XYZ file of C-alpha atoms in Angstrom:
87
model
C -78.510 81.335 83.610
C -75.160 81.167 80.995
C -77.230 78.885 78.429
C -74.595 76.366 76.850
C -76.954 75.511 74.024
C -75.738 78.673 72.395
C -71.634 77.694 72.660
C -73.366 74.537 70.833
C -75.148 76.060 68.577
C -71.546 78.453 67.582
C -69.515 75.186 67.767
C -71.158 74.153 64.882
C -70.128 77.455 62.653
C -74.262 78.524 62.824
C -75.143 81.880 63.817
C -77.494 82.255 67.030
C -80.241 84.317 68.177
C -80.735 84.641 72.275
C -82.018 86.981 74.453
C -80.870 89.093 76.817
C -81.664 87.219 79.943
C -79.062 84.410 78.755
C -75.598 85.182 79.661
C -73.934 83.128 76.750
C -75.597 85.328 74.140
C -74.060 88.621 75.894
C -70.698 87.122 76.305
C -70.490 84.469 72.643
C -72.620 87.095 70.318
C -70.993 89.688 68.515
C -74.085 91.443 67.052
C -74.189 91.491 63.508
C -71.174 89.292 63.057
C -72.096 86.063 64.513
C -75.666 86.408 65.331
C -77.505 89.050 67.606
C -79.043 89.421 71.138
C -82.736 90.880 71.435
C -84.767 91.895 74.515
C -86.896 89.280 76.098
C -89.848 89.089 74.752
C -89.880 90.902 72.125
C -91.292 89.036 69.191
C -90.864 91.291 66.419
C -87.491 91.666 67.238
C -86.347 88.028 67.638
C -88.128 87.714 64.173
C -86.093 90.324 62.447
C -82.930 88.891 64.509
C -83.623 85.659 62.906
C -84.069 86.619 59.406
C -80.726 89.052 59.378
C -78.518 85.637 61.412
C -79.927 84.058 58.232
C -78.046 86.449 55.782
C -75.457 86.596 57.765
C -72.188 85.514 55.410
C -71.261 81.973 56.527
C -68.043 82.414 56.447
C -67.588 85.173 58.676
C -70.353 83.655 61.004
C -67.573 80.636 60.960
C -64.821 82.939 61.668
C -66.044 84.719 64.439
C -67.655 81.869 66.317
C -64.233 80.088 66.740
C -62.871 83.604 67.826
C -65.696 83.536 70.444
C -65.774 80.219 71.536
C -61.982 80.363 72.102
C -61.854 81.724 75.605
C -64.526 79.069 76.897
C -63.114 76.260 75.719
C -61.652 73.022 77.085
C -57.791 74.362 76.417
C -58.872 77.409 78.243
C -60.383 76.025 81.267
C -57.489 73.898 82.113
C -55.288 76.852 81.852
C -57.607 78.592 84.377
C -57.496 75.045 86.398
C -53.577 74.511 86.385
C -53.442 78.105 87.421
C -55.667 78.628 89.963
C -54.290 75.392 91.388
C -50.646 76.875 91.335
C -51.500 80.086 93.217
């Protein structure tokens, strides 16, 4: 349930809107900074979150996206694998 599509959207510098059942949203979304996480099945909340996400400042979204993705990137994964192998 991690949902790599959230990471893919953020990798493009865009905001993302997801629901509480998508683990990546909980890990990668900083609400109000690079997107929003809404309760599953709440269509009015989803519509509002999409509108608010589209109004977020693009430069802020892009910077937050980079920061939130850093711990999940290839370099971080490689460091984790090396640490596990050494450990």
